[in-house]
Short mmCIF file of C-alpha atoms in Angstrom, two decimals:
data_model
loop_
_atom_site.label_atom_id
_atom_site.label_comp_id
_atom_site.label_asym_id
_atom_site.label_seq_id
_atom_site.Cartn_x
_atom_site.Cartn_y
_atom_site.Cartn_z
CA MET A 14 -8.75 -6.96 -16.94
CA LYS A 15 -8.25 -10.71 -16.60
CA ARG A 16 -5.92 -10.13 -13.68
CA LEU A 17 -8.38 -7.75 -12.08
CA MET A 18 -11.19 -10.25 -12.40
CA CYS A 19 -8.91 -12.91 -10.98
CA LEU A 20 -8.11 -10.69 -8.00
CA ILE A 21 -11.78 -9.99 -7.39
CA PHE A 22 -12.66 -13.64 -7.70
CA THR A 23 -10.00 -14.75 -5.31
CA LEU A 24 -10.84 -12.03 -2.80
CA VAL A 25 -14.43 -13.17 -2.73
CA LEU A 26 -13.36 -16.78 -2.43
CA ALA A 27 -11.01 -15.94 0.39
CA VAL A 28 -13.67 -14.17 2.39
CA TYR A 29 -16.74 -16.25 1.76
CA LEU A 30 -15.62 -19.77 0.98
CA LEU A 31 -12.38 -20.56 2.71
CA SER A 32 -11.97 -21.46 6.34
CA GLY A 33 -9.07 -22.03 8.71
CA CYS A 34 -6.84 -25.06 8.35
CA SER A 35 -7.66 -28.07 10.46
CA GLY A 36 -5.12 -29.71 12.70
CA GLY A 37 -2.90 -26.59 12.73
CA GLY A 38 -2.32 -26.68 16.48
CA LYS A 39 -0.74 -30.15 16.41
CA THR A 40 1.49 -29.18 13.50
CA ALA A 41 2.52 -25.96 15.21
CA ASN A 42 3.43 -27.79 18.42
CA THR A 43 5.59 -30.26 16.52
CA GLU A 44 7.32 -27.48 14.65
CA SER A 45 7.91 -25.59 17.90
CA LYS A 46 9.59 -28.60 19.49
CA ASN A 47 11.78 -29.08 16.46
CA ALA A 48 12.65 -25.39 16.43
CA ALA A 49 13.55 -25.41 20.09
CA GLN A 50 16.06 -28.20 19.43
CA ALA A 51 17.68 -26.39 16.52
CA GLU A 52 20.82 -24.27 16.76
CA LYS A 53 20.48 -20.59 17.53
CA VAL A 54 19.96 -18.27 14.60
CA THR A 55 19.40 -14.53 14.17
CA VAL A 56 17.04 -13.17 11.52
CA ASP A 57 17.42 -9.49 10.69
CA VAL A 58 14.31 -7.99 9.08
CA PHE A 59 14.43 -4.66 7.23
CA GLN A 60 10.87 -3.64 6.42
CA PHE A 61 9.02 -0.55 5.23
CA LYS A 62 5.56 -0.55 6.78
CA VAL A 63 5.67 2.11 9.48
CA GLU A 64 2.02 1.92 10.48
CA PHE A 65 2.25 -1.69 11.66
CA LYS A 66 5.75 -1.44 13.15
CA ASP A 67 4.69 -2.02 16.77
CA ALA A 68 2.30 -4.85 15.93
CA PHE A 69 4.90 -6.55 13.74
CA GLU A 70 7.58 -6.30 16.41
CA SER A 71 5.10 -7.78 18.88
CA ALA A 72 4.41 -10.65 16.46
CA ALA A 73 8.14 -11.32 16.11
CA LYS A 74 8.48 -11.41 19.89
CA LYS A 75 5.53 -13.81 20.09
CA TYR A 76 7.16 -16.12 17.56
CA THR A 77 10.44 -16.25 19.45
CA GLU A 78 8.61 -17.32 22.62
CA SER A 79 7.74 -20.61 20.93
CA HIS A 80 10.98 -20.70 18.91
CA PRO A 81 13.64 -19.78 21.52
CA ASN A 82 16.50 -20.64 19.18
CA VAL A 83 15.45 -17.79 16.85
CA THR A 84 16.21 -14.11 17.47
CA ILE A 85 14.38 -11.66 15.21
CA ASN A 86 15.62 -8.10 14.91
CA VAL A 87 13.22 -5.73 13.17
CA THR A 88 14.26 -2.45 11.57
CA THR A 89 11.52 -0.29 10.07
CA VAL A 90 12.23 2.43 7.53
CA GLY A 91 9.37 4.07 5.70
CA GLY A 92 6.84 6.85 5.97
CA GLY A 93 8.68 9.96 4.85
CA THR A 94 11.93 8.04 4.27
CA ASP A 95 12.80 6.48 0.93
CA TYR A 96 12.81 2.75 1.74
CA GLY A 97 14.52 1.79 -1.52
CA ALA A 98 17.43 4.14 -0.90
CA ALA A 99 17.68 3.02 2.72
CA LEU A 100 17.73 -0.63 1.66
CA LYS A 101 20.57 0.00 -0.79
CA ALA A 102 22.50 1.79 1.95
CA LYS A 103 21.87 -1.14 4.29
CA PHE A 104 23.30 -3.65 1.81
CA ASN A 105 26.21 -1.36 0.96
CA SER A 106 27.09 -1.14 4.65
CA GLY A 107 27.71 -4.88 4.69
CA GLU A 108 24.91 -5.47 7.21
CA GLU A 109 22.68 -7.39 4.84
CA PRO A 110 19.27 -8.30 6.27
CA ALA A 111 17.88 -11.81 5.92
CA VAL A 112 14.40 -10.46 5.14
CA PHE A 113 13.57 -7.29 3.25
CA ASN A 114 10.90 -5.92 0.92
CA VAL A 115 10.46 -5.68 -2.83
CA GLY A 116 7.53 -3.95 -4.49
CA GLY A 117 7.22 -5.65 -7.85
CA PRO A 118 9.05 -6.39 -11.11
CA GLN A 119 11.28 -3.30 -10.98
CA ASP A 120 12.56 -4.21 -7.52
CA VAL A 121 12.97 -7.86 -8.50
CA ALA A 122 15.16 -6.75 -11.41
CA ILE A 123 17.25 -4.58 -9.06
CA TRP A 124 17.69 -7.19 -6.33
CA LYS A 125 17.73 -10.35 -8.46
CA ASP A 126 21.22 -11.36 -7.28
CA LYS A 127 20.07 -11.25 -3.66
CA LEU A 128 16.67 -12.88 -3.93
CA ALA A 129 15.94 -16.43 -2.85
CA ASP A 130 13.30 -18.49 -4.61
CA VAL A 131 10.29 -18.72 -2.28
CA SER A 132 8.51 -21.56 -4.04
CA ASP A 133 9.54 -23.85 -1.15
CA THR A 134 7.54 -21.81 1.38
CA LYS A 135 4.07 -22.82 2.48
CA ALA A 136 2.90 -19.25 2.07
CA ALA A 137 3.73 -19.23 -1.64
CA GLY A 138 1.40 -22.19 -2.10
CA GLN A 139 -1.41 -20.39 -0.29
CA ALA A 140 -1.05 -16.94 -1.91
CA LEU A 141 -4.21 -15.91 -3.75
CA PRO A 142 -3.98 -16.58 -7.50
CA GLY A 143 -2.37 -13.78 -9.48
CA LEU A 144 -0.68 -12.08 -6.54
CA LEU A 145 2.77 -13.56 -7.22
CA THR A 146 2.85 -12.56 -10.90
CA GLY A 147 4.72 -9.28 -10.36
CA VAL A 148 7.56 -11.01 -8.49
CA THR A 149 7.89 -14.12 -10.65
CA ILE A 150 10.70 -14.73 -13.16
CA ASP A 151 10.95 -17.88 -15.28
CA GLY A 152 8.26 -19.50 -13.20
CA LYS A 153 9.97 -18.87 -9.85
CA PRO A 154 8.43 -16.48 -7.29
CA TYR A 155 10.82 -14.22 -5.39
CA GLY A 156 8.46 -12.59 -2.92
CA LEU A 157 5.49 -13.23 -0.63
CA PRO A 158 2.71 -10.62 -0.45
CA TYR A 159 2.20 -8.60 2.72
CA ASN A 160 -1.54 -8.18 2.18
CA ILE A 161 -4.04 -6.47 -0.10
CA GLU A 162 -4.66 -2.75 0.25
CA GLY A 163 -6.73 -0.05 -1.35
CA TYR A 164 -6.98 3.69 -1.19
CA GLY A 165 -9.38 6.48 -2.02
CA LEU A 166 -10.59 9.63 -0.33
CA ILE A 167 -11.21 9.00 3.36
CA TYR A 168 -13.84 11.32 4.81
CA ASN A 169 -15.23 12.35 8.19
CA LYS A 170 -18.87 11.22 8.39
CA ASP A 171 -19.89 13.77 11.03
CA ILE A 172 -18.57 16.68 8.97
CA PHE A 173 -20.37 15.42 5.87
CA THR A 174 -23.63 15.05 7.82
CA LYS A 175 -23.37 18.58 9.21
CA ALA A 176 -22.77 19.87 5.69
CA GLY A 177 -25.79 17.97 4.36
CA ILE A 178 -23.67 15.87 2.01
CA LYS A 179 -24.53 12.25 1.24
CA ALA A 180 -21.25 10.42 0.66
CA GLU A 181 -22.99 7.53 -1.09
CA ASP A 182 -24.04 9.91 -3.88
CA ILE A 183 -20.45 10.91 -4.71
CA ASN A 184 -19.43 8.63 -7.57
CA THR A 185 -18.01 11.08 -10.13
CA PHE A 186 -15.41 13.82 -10.17
CA GLU A 187 -18.08 16.46 -10.73
CA LYS A 188 -20.05 15.34 -7.67
CA LEU A 189 -16.83 15.26 -5.65
CA GLU A 190 -15.97 18.78 -6.74
CA GLU A 191 -19.48 19.97 -5.82
CA ALA A 192 -19.20 18.44 -2.33
CA VAL A 193 -15.76 20.00 -1.83
CA LYS A 194 -17.08 23.44 -2.70
CA THR A 195 -19.97 23.00 -0.23
CA LEU A 196 -17.55 22.00 2.52
CA ASP A 197 -15.25 24.91 1.73
CA ALA A 198 -18.11 27.42 1.81
CA ASN A 199 -19.07 26.23 5.30
CA LYS A 200 -15.62 25.84 6.89
CA SER A 201 -16.37 28.09 9.86
CA LYS A 202 -19.70 26.45 10.55
CA LEU A 203 -18.14 22.99 10.30
CA GLY A 204 -15.12 23.91 12.42
CA ILE A 205 -12.52 22.80 9.89
CA ASP A 206 -9.32 24.47 8.71
CA ALA A 207 -9.74 23.23 5.14
CA VAL A 208 -11.45 20.50 3.16
CA PHE A 209 -8.29 18.49 2.35
CA ALA A 210 -4.86 17.85 3.80
CA LEU A 211 -2.70 17.07 0.75
CA PRO A 212 0.71 15.75 1.90
CA ALA A 213 2.75 16.62 -1.19
CA LYS A 214 5.91 16.26 0.91
CA GLU A 215 5.20 12.52 0.82
CA THR A 216 6.09 11.77 -2.78
CA TRP A 217 4.76 8.22 -2.36
CA VAL A 218 1.29 9.74 -1.91
CA THR A 219 1.50 11.87 -5.05
CA GLY A 220 4.20 10.34 -7.29
CA LEU A 221 3.11 6.75 -6.65
CA HIS A 222 -0.47 6.48 -5.39
CA MET A 223 -2.03 9.50 -7.07
CA SER A 224 -0.27 8.91 -10.37
CA ASN A 225 -1.11 5.19 -10.28
CA ALA A 226 -4.81 5.89 -10.70
CA PHE A 227 -4.08 7.72 -13.94
CA PHE A 228 -1.36 5.44 -15.32
CA SER A 229 -3.12 2.15 -14.55
CA PRO A 230 -5.62 2.57 -17.42
CA GLU A 231 -2.74 3.48 -19.78
CA PHE A 232 -1.22 0.06 -19.04
CA ASP A 233 -4.55 -1.81 -18.92
CA GLY A 234 -3.97 -2.39 -15.21
CA ASP A 235 -1.04 -4.68 -16.04
CA ILE A 236 2.04 -4.06 -13.90
CA MET A 237 4.23 -5.99 -16.36
CA LYS A 238 3.17 -3.65 -19.18
CA ALA A 239 4.28 -0.74 -17.02
CA PHE A 240 7.56 -2.49 -16.25
CA ASN A 241 8.26 -3.18 -19.93
CA ALA A 242 7.14 0.24 -21.25
CA LYS A 243 9.96 2.22 -22.86
CA THR A 244 7.88 5.40 -22.98
CA ILE A 245 4.64 6.83 -21.58
CA ASP A 246 1.86 8.78 -23.27
CA PHE A 247 0.51 10.21 -19.98
CA LYS A 248 -2.89 9.75 -21.57
CA TYR A 249 -4.87 10.76 -18.48
CA GLN A 250 -2.76 13.74 -17.48
CA ASP A 251 -5.76 16.10 -17.68
CA ALA A 252 -7.69 13.92 -15.24
CA MET A 253 -4.72 13.79 -12.88
CA LYS A 254 -4.36 17.58 -13.02
CA LYS A 255 -8.03 17.95 -12.08
CA MET A 256 -7.59 15.77 -9.01
CA LEU A 257 -4.30 17.36 -7.96
CA ASP A 258 -5.62 20.90 -8.43
CA LEU A 259 -8.77 20.13 -6.45
CA GLN A 260 -6.87 18.71 -3.50
CA ASN A 261 -4.22 21.42 -3.56
CA LYS A 262 -6.61 24.37 -3.87
CA TYR A 263 -8.81 23.28 -0.97
CA SER A 264 -6.03 21.96 1.29
CA VAL A 265 -4.28 23.18 4.39
CA GLN A 266 -1.20 25.03 3.11
CA PRO A 267 1.61 24.77 2.24
CA THR A 268 1.06 21.31 0.81
CA ALA A 269 4.67 20.85 -0.33
CA SER A 270 5.78 20.63 3.33
CA LEU A 271 2.78 18.69 4.65
CA ASP A 272 3.72 15.15 5.71
CA TYR A 273 1.84 11.95 6.59
CA ALA A 274 1.76 12.53 10.34
CA ALA A 275 0.33 16.01 9.95
CA GLN A 276 -2.19 14.82 7.38
CA VAL A 277 -3.52 11.75 9.20
CA GLN A 278 -2.98 12.43 12.89
CA LYS A 279 -2.75 16.20 13.37
CA LEU A 280 -5.40 17.29 10.88
CA PHE A 281 -7.79 14.46 9.92
CA GLY A 282 -7.68 12.55 13.20
CA THR A 283 -8.63 15.70 15.11
CA GLY A 284 -11.43 16.76 12.76
CA ARG A 285 -9.61 19.78 11.33
CA VAL A 286 -10.03 18.59 7.73
CA ALA A 287 -12.86 16.63 6.13
CA ILE A 288 -11.10 14.51 3.49
CA ILE A 289 -7.67 12.92 2.94
CA GLN A 290 -6.25 10.78 0.16
CA GLN A 291 -5.13 7.65 1.98
CA GLY A 292 -5.83 3.92 2.25
CA ASN A 293 -7.12 1.33 4.67
CA TRP A 294 -3.65 1.15 6.28
CA VAL A 295 -4.37 4.36 8.26
CA PHE A 296 -7.01 2.60 10.37
CA PRO A 297 -4.59 1.45 13.14
CA ASP A 298 -3.17 4.98 13.52
CA LEU A 299 -6.63 6.53 13.74
CA SER A 300 -7.86 3.80 16.07
CA LYS A 301 -5.03 4.51 18.50
CA MET A 302 -6.18 8.12 18.64
CA ASP A 303 -9.91 7.43 18.92
CA ALA A 304 -11.25 3.91 18.48
CA ASP A 305 -14.87 5.04 18.10
CA PHE A 306 -13.95 7.62 15.45
CA ALA A 307 -11.94 5.07 13.46
CA GLN A 308 -14.57 2.34 13.66
CA ASN A 309 -17.75 4.36 13.20
CA LYS A 310 -17.10 7.83 11.85
CA ILE A 311 -14.99 7.45 8.75
CA GLY A 312 -15.62 6.12 5.27
CA MET A 313 -13.89 6.06 1.89
CA LEU A 314 -15.04 7.87 -1.25
CA PRO A 315 -14.10 6.61 -4.72
CA TYR A 316 -10.98 7.96 -6.46
CA PRO A 317 -12.40 9.18 -9.78
CA VAL A 318 -10.35 9.07 -12.97
CA TYR A 319 -12.22 11.60 -15.08
CA GLY A 320 -12.84 10.32 -18.59
CA TYR A 321 -12.07 6.70 -17.73
CA LYS A 322 -13.64 5.20 -14.61
CA GLU A 323 -14.92 7.39 -11.80
CA ASP A 324 -16.63 5.14 -9.24
CA CYS A 325 -13.47 3.20 -8.44
CA TYR A 326 -10.70 2.48 -5.92
CA PRO A 327 -7.05 1.54 -6.63
CA VAL A 328 -6.37 -1.91 -5.11
CA GLY A 329 -3.16 -3.95 -4.97
CA VAL A 330 -0.30 -5.52 -3.01
CA PRO A 331 1.80 -2.88 -1.21
CA MET A 332 5.00 -4.90 -0.80
CA TYR A 333 6.41 -8.42 -0.80
CA TRP A 334 8.60 -10.20 1.72
CA ALA A 335 11.91 -11.11 0.08
CA PHE A 336 14.67 -13.36 1.43
CA ASN A 337 18.42 -12.90 1.09
CA LYS A 338 19.74 -15.98 -0.70
CA ASN A 339 23.29 -15.20 0.43
CA LYS A 340 22.47 -15.97 4.05
CA ASP A 341 23.44 -19.34 5.46
CA PRO A 342 20.86 -22.14 5.02
CA ASN A 343 19.78 -22.14 8.69
CA THR A 344 19.12 -18.40 8.70
CA LEU A 345 17.28 -18.56 5.38
CA LYS A 346 15.10 -21.41 6.61
CA ALA A 347 14.36 -19.65 9.90
CA ALA A 348 13.38 -16.50 8.01
CA LYS A 349 10.98 -18.37 5.72
CA ASP A 350 9.57 -20.38 8.63
CA PHE A 351 8.76 -17.13 10.47
CA ILE A 352 6.78 -15.71 7.55
CA ASP A 353 5.00 -19.05 7.05
CA TRP A 354 4.03 -19.01 10.73
CA LEU A 355 2.90 -15.39 10.53
CA TYR A 356 0.42 -15.95 7.69
CA LEU A 357 -0.57 -19.61 7.98
CA SER A 358 -0.55 -20.66 11.64
CA ASP A 359 -3.70 -20.14 13.70
CA GLU A 360 -1.77 -17.86 16.05
CA GLY A 361 -0.31 -15.85 13.18
CA LYS A 362 -3.65 -15.50 11.39
CA LYS A 363 -5.15 -14.03 14.53
CA ILE A 364 -2.36 -11.43 14.62
CA VAL A 365 -2.78 -10.66 10.91
CA MET A 366 -6.53 -10.14 11.33
CA GLU A 367 -6.83 -8.51 14.75
CA GLN A 368 -3.61 -6.56 15.16
CA PHE A 369 -2.35 -5.85 11.64
CA LYS A 370 -5.91 -5.27 10.36
CA PHE A 371 -4.77 -6.70 7.03
CA ILE A 372 -6.95 -7.74 4.11
CA PRO A 373 -5.46 -11.24 3.76
CA ALA A 374 -3.54 -12.14 0.61
CA TYR A 375 -3.65 -15.86 1.41
CA ASN A 376 -6.16 -18.70 1.46
CA GLY A 377 -7.48 -20.07 4.69
CA TYR A 378 -8.90 -17.02 6.45
CA PRO A 379 -12.43 -16.88 7.90
CA SER A 380 -15.27 -14.83 6.46
CA ASP A 381 -14.94 -12.14 9.14
CA ALA A 382 -11.21 -11.60 8.55
CA VAL A 383 -11.73 -7.95 7.68
CA SER A 384 -13.38 -5.99 10.47
CA ASP A 385 -12.40 -2.35 10.02
CA PRO A 386 -14.64 -0.10 7.89
CA LEU A 387 -11.95 0.94 5.40
CA GLY A 388 -10.81 -2.61 4.74
CA LYS A 389 -14.40 -3.71 4.28
CA GLN A 390 -14.96 -0.94 1.78
CA VAL A 391 -11.87 -1.89 -0.21
CA LEU A 392 -12.98 -5.52 -0.26
CA ALA A 393 -16.50 -4.54 -1.31
CA ALA A 394 -15.14 -2.32 -4.09
CA ALA A 395 -13.04 -5.19 -5.42
CA SER A 396 -15.96 -7.62 -5.34
CA GLN A 397 -18.21 -5.08 -7.11
CA GLY A 398 -15.85 -4.49 -10.03
CA LYS A 399 -14.81 -1.04 -8.81
CA ALA A 400 -11.07 -1.73 -8.46
CA ILE A 401 -8.19 -0.25 -10.45
CA ASN A 402 -4.97 -2.30 -10.33
CA TRP A 403 -1.75 -0.97 -8.88
CA VAL A 404 0.98 -0.60 -11.51
CA PHE A 405 3.34 1.86 -9.82
CA MET A 406 5.75 -0.89 -8.77
CA GLY A 407 6.39 -1.28 -12.49
CA TYR A 408 7.63 2.31 -12.81
CA PRO A 409 11.36 2.84 -13.45
CA ASP A 410 13.44 2.73 -10.28
CA GLY A 411 12.87 5.90 -8.23
CA TRP A 412 10.88 7.59 -10.99
CA GLY A 413 7.58 7.95 -9.16
CA MET A 414 8.94 9.45 -5.95
CA ASN A 415 12.15 11.16 -7.04
CA LYS A 416 11.13 12.48 -10.45
CA LEU A 417 7.35 12.82 -10.76
CA GLY A 418 6.74 13.28 -7.03
CA GLN A 419 9.33 16.02 -6.72
CA ASP A 420 7.99 17.79 -9.80
CA ILE A 421 4.54 17.68 -8.21
CA GLN A 422 6.00 19.46 -5.18
CA LEU A 423 7.27 22.20 -7.48
CA TYR A 424 3.91 22.37 -9.28
CA VAL A 425 1.79 22.76 -6.14
CA SER A 426 4.24 25.44 -4.98
CA GLY A 427 3.80 27.40 -8.20
CA GLN A 428 7.37 26.79 -9.33
CA LEU A 429 6.65 24.51 -12.32
CA GLU A 430 4.02 24.66 -15.05
CA TRP A 431 1.89 21.57 -15.62
CA ASP A 432 2.96 21.18 -19.25
CA LYS A 433 6.59 21.18 -18.15
CA LEU A 434 5.79 18.56 -15.51
CA VAL A 435 4.26 16.34 -18.18
CA ASP A 436 7.24 16.83 -20.50
CA ASN A 437 9.65 16.01 -17.67
CA ALA A 438 7.68 12.87 -16.80
CA LYS A 439 7.84 11.56 -20.35
CA LYS A 440 11.52 12.46 -20.74
CA THR A 441 12.72 10.98 -17.44
CA TRP A 442 10.74 7.76 -17.95
CA ALA A 443 12.24 7.28 -21.42
CA GLU A 444 15.75 8.02 -20.16
CA ALA A 445 15.37 5.51 -17.34
CA ARG A 446 14.30 2.80 -19.77
CA LYS A 447 17.13 3.21 -22.30
#
């Protein structure tokens, strides 16, 4: 709870109290001149965030215009692909990137021999309090946060209005279930295929994000408790079953083969379903399809954990930038300088706010840094005490996606009983932590 309050406090501070750095332009010009005189260096980046791939590549290109000695090659692996497995394959191939991603304490433990201390970066000094905890060992941070994100149940405002449903009244599981049944009973009238699009093929949606809401209270919202847990009780398994059953029953079928693109772009973005479980990161994709729809016609419902906290939204850091300590000093410095520029320079901040649509994880951003409706709602939820911390990056390596997530696929397909799923979850967690 202390960490949650700290996150809320710092979010509010970041938005309402902090302003851009003064004198940044002069500093940036000096750094650019120095960079231009330095020897040529290539920085290979291996990152996971598919939805901001184009914007990030554009930012890298922008940086190299003022730092002509630096070449930045960006490889993006994510979405329906297991980033962790792809990263291991990348290192095993001998083509080690200079910059890659870690998610939290489990990843730090896995990649410890490759990780450079980032305490010498400017960004580490400006990260909001508490956000480096999950990547810190013996007082040294080994990652820099991408941003802050949150998820819930994103809904189509026009469809809700036609159905006579007031989204602001939905703050419990029972009220959610009632609204879903109303939508389902009026599918033809509303012109929708189904209420939900549940992408069970994406085990990060089910095995990580969905499960997180129900495991976070078991670990008091503390990612380090999750990381150090030898066993799990699965205390809120009944609540998770309620949510999974609701989404699966009223979803476009078959859910086990439904992926992110179909969920967000093919079905929700075209008005064929009313609700999807996703986060503020889908805004850029929806905006590309229809800017007015993304800006004015979507909102986010709470993600209720029945029996614990129902008017709430899971909020956390999706990934951290990590640096390969085995690279030569010039490459390592160039890599860190690029991330410092991205988050702390005036030019980089503009990209972070306007193109990435990030909720900033660093000090020094203006009060209007968050402009999209989903990001605003996540920020408001955090400031109103409605956040649930992310703990899934403290799960055993691969457990959420490759064990629990795959069992969820079997469950929604009718091939595995729920009690067996719960037993498997407890057993595989314990085995991984021996």
